[in-house]
GROMACS .gro file of C-alpha atoms in nm:
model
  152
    1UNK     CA    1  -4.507  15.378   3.664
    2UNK     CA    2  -4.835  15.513   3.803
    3UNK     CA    3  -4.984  15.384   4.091
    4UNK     CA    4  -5.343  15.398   4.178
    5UNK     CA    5  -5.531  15.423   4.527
    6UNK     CA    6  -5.527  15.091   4.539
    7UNK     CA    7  -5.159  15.041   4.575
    8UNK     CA    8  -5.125  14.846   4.249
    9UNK     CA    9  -4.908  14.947   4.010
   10UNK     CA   10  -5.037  14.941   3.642
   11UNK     CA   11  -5.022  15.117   3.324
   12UNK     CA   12  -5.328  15.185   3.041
   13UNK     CA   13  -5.211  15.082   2.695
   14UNK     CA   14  -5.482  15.066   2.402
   15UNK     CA   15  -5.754  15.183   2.684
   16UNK     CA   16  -5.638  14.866   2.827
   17UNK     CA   17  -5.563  14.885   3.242
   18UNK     CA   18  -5.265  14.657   3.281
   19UNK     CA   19  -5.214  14.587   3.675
   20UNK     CA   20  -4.829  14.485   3.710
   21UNK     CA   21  -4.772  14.497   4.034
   22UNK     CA   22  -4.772  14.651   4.405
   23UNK     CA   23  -4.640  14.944   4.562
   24UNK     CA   24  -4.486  14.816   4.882
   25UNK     CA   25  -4.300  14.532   4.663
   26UNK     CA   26  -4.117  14.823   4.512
   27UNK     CA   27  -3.761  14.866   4.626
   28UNK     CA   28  -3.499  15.140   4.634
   29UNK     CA   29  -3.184  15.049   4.658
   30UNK     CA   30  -2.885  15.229   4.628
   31UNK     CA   31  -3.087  15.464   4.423
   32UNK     CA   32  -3.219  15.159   4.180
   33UNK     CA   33  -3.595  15.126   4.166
   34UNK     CA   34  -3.630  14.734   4.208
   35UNK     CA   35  -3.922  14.501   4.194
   36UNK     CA   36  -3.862  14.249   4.468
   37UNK     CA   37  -4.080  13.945   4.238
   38UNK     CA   38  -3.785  13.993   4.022
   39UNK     CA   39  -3.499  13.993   4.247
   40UNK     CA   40  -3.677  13.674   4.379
   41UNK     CA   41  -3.691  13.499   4.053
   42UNK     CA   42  -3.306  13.567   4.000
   43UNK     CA   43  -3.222  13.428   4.365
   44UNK     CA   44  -3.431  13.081   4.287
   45UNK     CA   45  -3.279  13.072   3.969
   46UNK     CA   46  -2.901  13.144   4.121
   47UNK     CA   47  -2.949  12.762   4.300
   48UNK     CA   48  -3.132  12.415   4.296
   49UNK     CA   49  -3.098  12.422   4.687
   50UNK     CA   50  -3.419  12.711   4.650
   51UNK     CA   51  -3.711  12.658   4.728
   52UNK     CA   52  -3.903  12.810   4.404
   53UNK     CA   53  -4.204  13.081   4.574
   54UNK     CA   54  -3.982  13.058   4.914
   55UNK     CA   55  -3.796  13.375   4.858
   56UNK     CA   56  -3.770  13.719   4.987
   57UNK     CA   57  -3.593  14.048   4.869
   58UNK     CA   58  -3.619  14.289   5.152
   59UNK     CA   59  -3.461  14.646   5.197
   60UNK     CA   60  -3.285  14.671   5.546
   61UNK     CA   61  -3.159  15.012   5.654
   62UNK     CA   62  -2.815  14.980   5.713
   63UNK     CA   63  -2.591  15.193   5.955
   64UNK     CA   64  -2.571  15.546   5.800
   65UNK     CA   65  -2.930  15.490   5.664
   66UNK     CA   66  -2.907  15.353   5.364
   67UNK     CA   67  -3.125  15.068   5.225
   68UNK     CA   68  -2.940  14.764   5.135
   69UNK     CA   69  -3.075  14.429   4.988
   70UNK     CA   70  -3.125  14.151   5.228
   71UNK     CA   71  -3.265  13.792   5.086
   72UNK     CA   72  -3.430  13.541   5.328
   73UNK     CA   73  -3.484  13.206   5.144
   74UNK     CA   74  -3.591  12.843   5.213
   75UNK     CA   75  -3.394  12.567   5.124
   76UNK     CA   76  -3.482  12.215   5.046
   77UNK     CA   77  -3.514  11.987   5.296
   78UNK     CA   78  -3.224  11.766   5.124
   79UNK     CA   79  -2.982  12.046   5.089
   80UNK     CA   80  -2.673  12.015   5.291
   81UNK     CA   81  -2.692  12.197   5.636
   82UNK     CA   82  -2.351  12.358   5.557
   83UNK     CA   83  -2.031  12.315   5.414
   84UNK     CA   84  -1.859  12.402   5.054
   85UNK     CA   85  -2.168  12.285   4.905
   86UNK     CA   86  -2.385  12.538   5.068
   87UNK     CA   87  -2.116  12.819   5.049
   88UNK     CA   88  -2.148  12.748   4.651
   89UNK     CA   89  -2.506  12.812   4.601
   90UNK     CA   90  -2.506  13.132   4.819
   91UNK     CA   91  -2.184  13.295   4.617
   92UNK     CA   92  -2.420  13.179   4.290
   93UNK     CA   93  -2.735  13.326   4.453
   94UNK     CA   94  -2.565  13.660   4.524
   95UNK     CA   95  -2.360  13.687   4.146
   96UNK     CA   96  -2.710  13.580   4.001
   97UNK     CA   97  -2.917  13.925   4.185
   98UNK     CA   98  -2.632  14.091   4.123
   99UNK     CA   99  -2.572  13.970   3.742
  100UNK     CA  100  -2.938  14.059   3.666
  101UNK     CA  101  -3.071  14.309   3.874
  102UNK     CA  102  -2.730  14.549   3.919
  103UNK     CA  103  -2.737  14.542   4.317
  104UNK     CA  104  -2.546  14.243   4.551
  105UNK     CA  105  -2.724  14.158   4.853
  106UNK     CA  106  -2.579  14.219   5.185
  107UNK     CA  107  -2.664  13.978   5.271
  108UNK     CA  108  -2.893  13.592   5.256
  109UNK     CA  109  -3.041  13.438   5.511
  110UNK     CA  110  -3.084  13.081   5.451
  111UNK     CA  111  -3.414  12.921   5.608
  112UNK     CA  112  -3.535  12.561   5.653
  113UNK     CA  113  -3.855  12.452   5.460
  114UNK     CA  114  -4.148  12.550   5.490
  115UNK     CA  115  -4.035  12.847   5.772
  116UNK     CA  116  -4.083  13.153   5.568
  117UNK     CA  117  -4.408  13.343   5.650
  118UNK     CA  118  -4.679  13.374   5.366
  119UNK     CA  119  -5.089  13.452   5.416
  120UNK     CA  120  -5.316  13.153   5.379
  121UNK     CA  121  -5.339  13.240   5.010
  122UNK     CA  122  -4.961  13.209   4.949
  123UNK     CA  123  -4.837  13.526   4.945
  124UNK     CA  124  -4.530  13.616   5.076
  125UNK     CA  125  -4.542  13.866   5.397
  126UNK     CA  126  -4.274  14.057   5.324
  127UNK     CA  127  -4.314  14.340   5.594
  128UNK     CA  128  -4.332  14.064   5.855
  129UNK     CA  129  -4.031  13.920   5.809
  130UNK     CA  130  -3.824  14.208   5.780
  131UNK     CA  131  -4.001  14.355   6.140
  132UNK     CA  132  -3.972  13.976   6.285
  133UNK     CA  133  -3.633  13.928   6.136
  134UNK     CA  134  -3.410  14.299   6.156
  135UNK     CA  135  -3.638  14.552   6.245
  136UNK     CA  136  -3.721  14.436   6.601
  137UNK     CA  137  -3.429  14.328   6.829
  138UNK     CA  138  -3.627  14.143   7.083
  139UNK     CA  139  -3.782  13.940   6.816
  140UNK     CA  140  -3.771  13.535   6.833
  141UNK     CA  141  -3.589  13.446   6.542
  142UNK     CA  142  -3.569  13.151   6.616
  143UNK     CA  143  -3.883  13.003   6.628
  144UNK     CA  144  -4.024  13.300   6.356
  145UNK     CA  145  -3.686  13.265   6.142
  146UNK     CA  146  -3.507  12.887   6.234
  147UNK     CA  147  -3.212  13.075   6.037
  148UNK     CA  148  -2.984  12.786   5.883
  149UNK     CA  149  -2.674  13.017   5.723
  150UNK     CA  150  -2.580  13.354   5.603
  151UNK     CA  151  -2.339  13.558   5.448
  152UNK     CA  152  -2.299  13.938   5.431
   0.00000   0.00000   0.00000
């Protein structure tokens, strides 16, 4: 799709202008082009313990250089802090992205409520969390990122 100088993505269809997305929440992964609303969607939808708008698909460069899928996701405040129960909805998060989309994350970092960084309007900030989180090494994740499980 098209983008324009804006950074939105859209298409014109019956000299309509459609606007169906951004640019930087475009992912390439393992030479898929990904939307990361979508890979979000499929994660909340993968488990109950979600919290629904408290997910985030995020491309990580791995070692060799190439991007892999990491999710960082809220859980509810009554989900179990660990356990079989826990292990469950993570294995059901990861065959739900992988089911739908056609790429396994590497992994997904669990977060408690209410932790994951969004603007004042509710948007997630994706490029944040993935510089707070992997991208610096000296970062404080954990007061950014109180990080409650993960697999990869």
């Amino acid at each position: 799709a098209p983008h324009l100088r804006s950074g939105d993505l859209g298409f014109i269809w019956e000299r309509r202008l459609y606007v169906v997305g951004h640019i930087k929440d475009v992912l390439t992964i393992k030479g898929r082009t990904l939307h990361a609303h979508d890979i979000e969607v499929c994660a909340e939808r993968g488990s109950s313990m979600l919290r629904p708008g408290c997910c985030a698909a995020l491309p990580i460069t791995a070692e060799g250089g190439e991007d892999t899928l990491v999710l960082m996701a809220e859980i509810r405040p009554e989900a179990p802090n660990g356990g079989a129960e826990l292990e469950e909805a993570l294995r059901s998060v990861s065959s739900e992205v992988s089911e739908s989309e056609g790429v396994r994350p590497s992994a997904i970092v669990l977060l408690k409520a209410r932790s994951i960084l969004k603007t004042t309007s509710g948007k997630l900030r994706r490029r944040e969390m993935r510089q707070a989180g992997f991208d610096n090494p000296n970062a404080q994740g954990g007061s950014t990122h109180p990080q409650v499980d993960s697999i990869g």
